[in-house]
PDB file of C-alpha atoms and ligand atoms in Angstrom:
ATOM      1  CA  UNK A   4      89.362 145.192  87.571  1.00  0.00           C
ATOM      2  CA  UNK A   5      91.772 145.290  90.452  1.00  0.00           C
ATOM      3  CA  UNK A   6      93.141 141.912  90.705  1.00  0.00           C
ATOM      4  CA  UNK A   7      96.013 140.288  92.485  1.00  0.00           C
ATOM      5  CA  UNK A   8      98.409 140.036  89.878  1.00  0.00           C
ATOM      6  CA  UNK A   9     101.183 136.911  89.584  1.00  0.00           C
ATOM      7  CA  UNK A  10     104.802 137.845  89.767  1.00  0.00           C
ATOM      8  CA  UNK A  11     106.247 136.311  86.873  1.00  0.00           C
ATOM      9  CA  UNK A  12     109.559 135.522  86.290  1.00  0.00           C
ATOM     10  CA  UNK A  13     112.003 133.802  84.238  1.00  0.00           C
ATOM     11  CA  UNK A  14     110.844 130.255  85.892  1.00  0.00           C
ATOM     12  CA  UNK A  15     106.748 131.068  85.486  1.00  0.00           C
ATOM     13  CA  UNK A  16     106.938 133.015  81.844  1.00  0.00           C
ATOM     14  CA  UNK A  17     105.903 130.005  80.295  1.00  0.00           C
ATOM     15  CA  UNK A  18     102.989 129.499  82.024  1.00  0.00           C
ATOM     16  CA  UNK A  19     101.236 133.092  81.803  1.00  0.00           C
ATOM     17  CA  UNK A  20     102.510 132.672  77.871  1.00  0.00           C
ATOM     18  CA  UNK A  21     100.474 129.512  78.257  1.00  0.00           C
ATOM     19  CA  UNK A  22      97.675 131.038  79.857  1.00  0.00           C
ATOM     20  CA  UNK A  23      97.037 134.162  77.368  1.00  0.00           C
ATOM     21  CA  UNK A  24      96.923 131.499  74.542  1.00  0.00           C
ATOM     22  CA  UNK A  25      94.079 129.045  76.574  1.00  0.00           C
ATOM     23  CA  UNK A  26      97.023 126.028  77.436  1.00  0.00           C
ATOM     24  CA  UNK A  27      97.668 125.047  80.544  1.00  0.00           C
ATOM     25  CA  UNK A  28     101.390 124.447  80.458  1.00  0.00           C
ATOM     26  CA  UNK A  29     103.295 121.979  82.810  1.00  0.00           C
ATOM     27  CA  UNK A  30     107.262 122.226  82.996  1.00  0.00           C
ATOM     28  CA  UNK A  31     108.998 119.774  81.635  1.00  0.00           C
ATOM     29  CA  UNK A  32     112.159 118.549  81.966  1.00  0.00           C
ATOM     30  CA  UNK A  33     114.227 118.108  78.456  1.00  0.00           C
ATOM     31  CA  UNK A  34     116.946 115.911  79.791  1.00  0.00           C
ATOM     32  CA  UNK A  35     114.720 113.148  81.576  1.00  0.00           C
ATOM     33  CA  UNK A  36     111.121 114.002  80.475  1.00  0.00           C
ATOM     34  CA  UNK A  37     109.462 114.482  84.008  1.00  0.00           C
ATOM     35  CA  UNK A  38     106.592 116.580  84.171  1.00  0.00           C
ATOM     36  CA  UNK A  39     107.302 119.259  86.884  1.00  0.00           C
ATOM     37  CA  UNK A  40     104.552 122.450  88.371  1.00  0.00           C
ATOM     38  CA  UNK A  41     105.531 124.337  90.675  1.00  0.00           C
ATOM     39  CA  UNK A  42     108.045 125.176  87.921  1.00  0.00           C
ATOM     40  CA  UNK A  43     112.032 126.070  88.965  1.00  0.00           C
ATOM     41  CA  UNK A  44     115.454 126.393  87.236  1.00  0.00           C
ATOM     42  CA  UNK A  45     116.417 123.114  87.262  1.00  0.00           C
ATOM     43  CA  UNK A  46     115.304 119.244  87.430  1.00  0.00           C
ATOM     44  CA  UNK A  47     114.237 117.855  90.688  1.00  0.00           C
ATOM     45  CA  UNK A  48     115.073 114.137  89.139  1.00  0.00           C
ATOM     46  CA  UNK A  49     118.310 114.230  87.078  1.00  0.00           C
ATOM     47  CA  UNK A  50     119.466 118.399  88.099  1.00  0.00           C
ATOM     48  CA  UNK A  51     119.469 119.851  83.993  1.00  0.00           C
ATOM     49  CA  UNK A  52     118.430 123.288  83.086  1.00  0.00           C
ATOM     50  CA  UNK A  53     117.081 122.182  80.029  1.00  0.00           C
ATOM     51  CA  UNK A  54     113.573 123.205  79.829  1.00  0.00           C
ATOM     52  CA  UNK A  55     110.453 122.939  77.821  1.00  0.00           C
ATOM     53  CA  UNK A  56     106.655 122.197  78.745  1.00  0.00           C
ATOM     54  CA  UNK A  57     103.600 120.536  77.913  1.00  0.00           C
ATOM     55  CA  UNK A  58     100.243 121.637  76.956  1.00  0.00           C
ATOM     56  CA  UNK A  59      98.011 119.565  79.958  1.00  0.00           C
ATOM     57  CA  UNK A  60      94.340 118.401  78.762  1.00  0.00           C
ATOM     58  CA  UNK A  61      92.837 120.931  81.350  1.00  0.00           C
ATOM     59  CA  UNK A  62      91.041 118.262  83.542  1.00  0.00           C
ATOM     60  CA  UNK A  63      92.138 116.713  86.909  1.00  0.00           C
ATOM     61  CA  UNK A  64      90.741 115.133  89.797  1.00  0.00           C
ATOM     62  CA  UNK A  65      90.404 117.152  93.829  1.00  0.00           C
ATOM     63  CA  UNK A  66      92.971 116.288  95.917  1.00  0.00           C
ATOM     64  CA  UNK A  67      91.912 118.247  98.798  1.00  0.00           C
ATOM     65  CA  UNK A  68      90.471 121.949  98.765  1.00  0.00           C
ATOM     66  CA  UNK A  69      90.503 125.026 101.087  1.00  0.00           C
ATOM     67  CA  UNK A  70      87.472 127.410 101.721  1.00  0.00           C
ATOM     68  CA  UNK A  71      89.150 131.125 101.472  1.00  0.00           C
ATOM     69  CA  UNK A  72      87.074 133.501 104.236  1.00  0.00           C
ATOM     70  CA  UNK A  73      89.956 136.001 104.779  1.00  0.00           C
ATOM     71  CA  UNK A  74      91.538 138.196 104.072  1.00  0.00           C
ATOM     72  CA  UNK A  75      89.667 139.705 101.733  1.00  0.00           C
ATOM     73  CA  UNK A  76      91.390 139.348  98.347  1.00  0.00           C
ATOM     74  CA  UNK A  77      91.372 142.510  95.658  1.00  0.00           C
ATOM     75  CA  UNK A  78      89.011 141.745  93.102  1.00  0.00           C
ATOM     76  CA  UNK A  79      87.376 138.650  94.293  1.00  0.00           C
ATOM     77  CA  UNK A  80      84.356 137.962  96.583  1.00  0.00           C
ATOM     78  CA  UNK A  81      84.643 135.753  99.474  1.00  0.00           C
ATOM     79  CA  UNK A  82      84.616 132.979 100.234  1.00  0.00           C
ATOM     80  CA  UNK A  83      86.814 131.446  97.183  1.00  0.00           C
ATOM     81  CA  UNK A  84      87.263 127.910  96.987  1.00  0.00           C
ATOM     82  CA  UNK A  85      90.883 126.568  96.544  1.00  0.00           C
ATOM     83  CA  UNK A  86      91.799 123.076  95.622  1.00  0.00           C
ATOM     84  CA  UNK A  87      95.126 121.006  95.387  1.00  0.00           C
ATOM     85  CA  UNK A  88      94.404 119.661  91.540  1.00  0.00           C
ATOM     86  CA  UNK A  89      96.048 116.430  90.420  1.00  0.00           C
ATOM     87  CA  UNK A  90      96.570 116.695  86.891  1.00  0.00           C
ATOM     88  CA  UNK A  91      95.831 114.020  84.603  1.00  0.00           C
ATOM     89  CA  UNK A  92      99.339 113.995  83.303  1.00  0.00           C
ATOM     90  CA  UNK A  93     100.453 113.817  87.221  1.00  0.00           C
ATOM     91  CA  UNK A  94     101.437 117.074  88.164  1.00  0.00           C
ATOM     92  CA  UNK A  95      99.590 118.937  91.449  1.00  0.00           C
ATOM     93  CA  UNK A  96      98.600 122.010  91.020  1.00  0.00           C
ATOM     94  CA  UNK A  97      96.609 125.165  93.332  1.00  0.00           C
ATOM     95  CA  UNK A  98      93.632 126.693  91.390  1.00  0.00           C
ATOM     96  CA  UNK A  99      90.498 128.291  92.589  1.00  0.00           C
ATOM     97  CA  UNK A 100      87.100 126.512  91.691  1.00  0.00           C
ATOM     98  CA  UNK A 101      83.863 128.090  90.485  1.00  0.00           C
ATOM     99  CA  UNK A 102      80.389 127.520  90.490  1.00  0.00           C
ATOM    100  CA  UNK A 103      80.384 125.290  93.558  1.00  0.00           C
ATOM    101  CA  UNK A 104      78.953 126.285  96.665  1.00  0.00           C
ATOM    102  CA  UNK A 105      81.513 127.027  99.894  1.00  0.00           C
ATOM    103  CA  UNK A 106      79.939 124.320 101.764  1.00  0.00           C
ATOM    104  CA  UNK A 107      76.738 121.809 101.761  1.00  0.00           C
ATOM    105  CA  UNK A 108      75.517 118.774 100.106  1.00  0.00           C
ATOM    106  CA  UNK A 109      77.222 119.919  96.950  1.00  0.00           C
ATOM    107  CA  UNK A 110      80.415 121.773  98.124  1.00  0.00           C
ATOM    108  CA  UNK A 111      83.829 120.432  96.291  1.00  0.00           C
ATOM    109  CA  UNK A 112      84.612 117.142  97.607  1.00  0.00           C
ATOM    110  CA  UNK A 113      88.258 115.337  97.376  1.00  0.00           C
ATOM    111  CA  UNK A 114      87.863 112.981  93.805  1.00  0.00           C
ATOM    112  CA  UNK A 115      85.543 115.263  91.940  1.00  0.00           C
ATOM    113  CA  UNK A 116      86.423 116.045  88.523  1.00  0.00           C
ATOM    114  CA  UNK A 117      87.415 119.868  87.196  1.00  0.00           C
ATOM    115  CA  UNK A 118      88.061 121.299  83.896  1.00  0.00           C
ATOM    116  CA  UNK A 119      90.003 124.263  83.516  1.00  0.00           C
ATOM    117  CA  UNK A 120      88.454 127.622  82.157  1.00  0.00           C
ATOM    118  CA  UNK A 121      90.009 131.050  81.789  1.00  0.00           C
ATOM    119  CA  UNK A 122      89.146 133.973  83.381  1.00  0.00           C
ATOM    120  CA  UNK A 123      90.681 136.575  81.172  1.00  0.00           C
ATOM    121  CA  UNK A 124      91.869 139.780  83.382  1.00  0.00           C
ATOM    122  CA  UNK A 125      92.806 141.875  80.478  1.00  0.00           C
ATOM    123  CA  UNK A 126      94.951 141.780  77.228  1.00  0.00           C
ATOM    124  CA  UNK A 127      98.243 140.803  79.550  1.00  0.00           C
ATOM    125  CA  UNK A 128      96.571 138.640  81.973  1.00  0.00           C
ATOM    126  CA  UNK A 129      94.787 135.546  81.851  1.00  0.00           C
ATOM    127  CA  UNK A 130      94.342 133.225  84.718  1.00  0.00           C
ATOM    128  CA  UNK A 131      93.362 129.558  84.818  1.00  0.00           C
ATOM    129  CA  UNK A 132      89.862 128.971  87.016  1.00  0.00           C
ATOM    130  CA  UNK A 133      88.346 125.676  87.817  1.00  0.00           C
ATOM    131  CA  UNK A 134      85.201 124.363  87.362  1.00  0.00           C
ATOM    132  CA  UNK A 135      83.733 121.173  88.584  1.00  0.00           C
ATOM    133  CA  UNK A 136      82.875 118.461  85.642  1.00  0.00           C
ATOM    134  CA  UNK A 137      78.813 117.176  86.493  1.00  0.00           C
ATOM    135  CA  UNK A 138      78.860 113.147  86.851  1.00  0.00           C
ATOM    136  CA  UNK A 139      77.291 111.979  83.681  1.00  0.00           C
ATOM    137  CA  UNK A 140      74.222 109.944  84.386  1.00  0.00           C
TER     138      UNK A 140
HETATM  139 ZN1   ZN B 205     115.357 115.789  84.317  1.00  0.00          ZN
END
């Protein structure tokens, strides 16, 4: 499948390692501790290049969300849904979300609840997607 494919480098290694093995990584600073995504060379809060990561539950709440019409994008149908993801542990992160309808009564709304899944490309390429948790009761 013809996909668009991530350009990983030195900074993002970690977290397509992450992905082939199901974890959802999240940069972390070894000097200080702060949890970092977007992921860069050095530490927003105290500047060190030390750095490590965390494996992240997987669940986090909307923050707000995008509905993708175009451009088309290679291997995916339109639209895609696209939320801003707050973490658990506190990071913000993009994703796409599945299963939910583009719009309606039950499109994505900011505060629902998603677990991660992973849609695995092929034996190099994993990528996290998002589904929505069902309220319980
Ligand atoms: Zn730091």
């Amino acid at each position: 499948m013809s996909v668009v494919r991530p350009v990983t480098n030195r900074d993002n290694a970690y977290f397509f390692e992450g992905t082939s093995r199901g974890e959802l990584r999240i940069q972390r600073c070894n000097a200080c501790g702060v949890l970092r995504h977007p992921p860069g060379p050095a530490c927003p809060d105290c500047g060190a290049l030390d750095r490590g990561h965390v494996v992240a539950a997987g669940e986090g709440t909307v923050f707000s969300h995008v509905v993708h019409h175009a451009p088309q994008v290679p291997g995916k149908e339109l639209p895609l849904v696209i939320a801003l993801i707050d973490l658990d542990e506190g990071v913000r992160m993009v994703g796409e979300v599945t299963g939910v309808p583009p719009e309606g009564p039950d499109a994505l709304q900011i505060g629902d609840r998603l677990a991660v899944e992973w849609n695995v490309i092929d034996e190099e390429l994993t990528l996290p997607i998002w589904r929505r948790v069902e309220e319980q009761g």
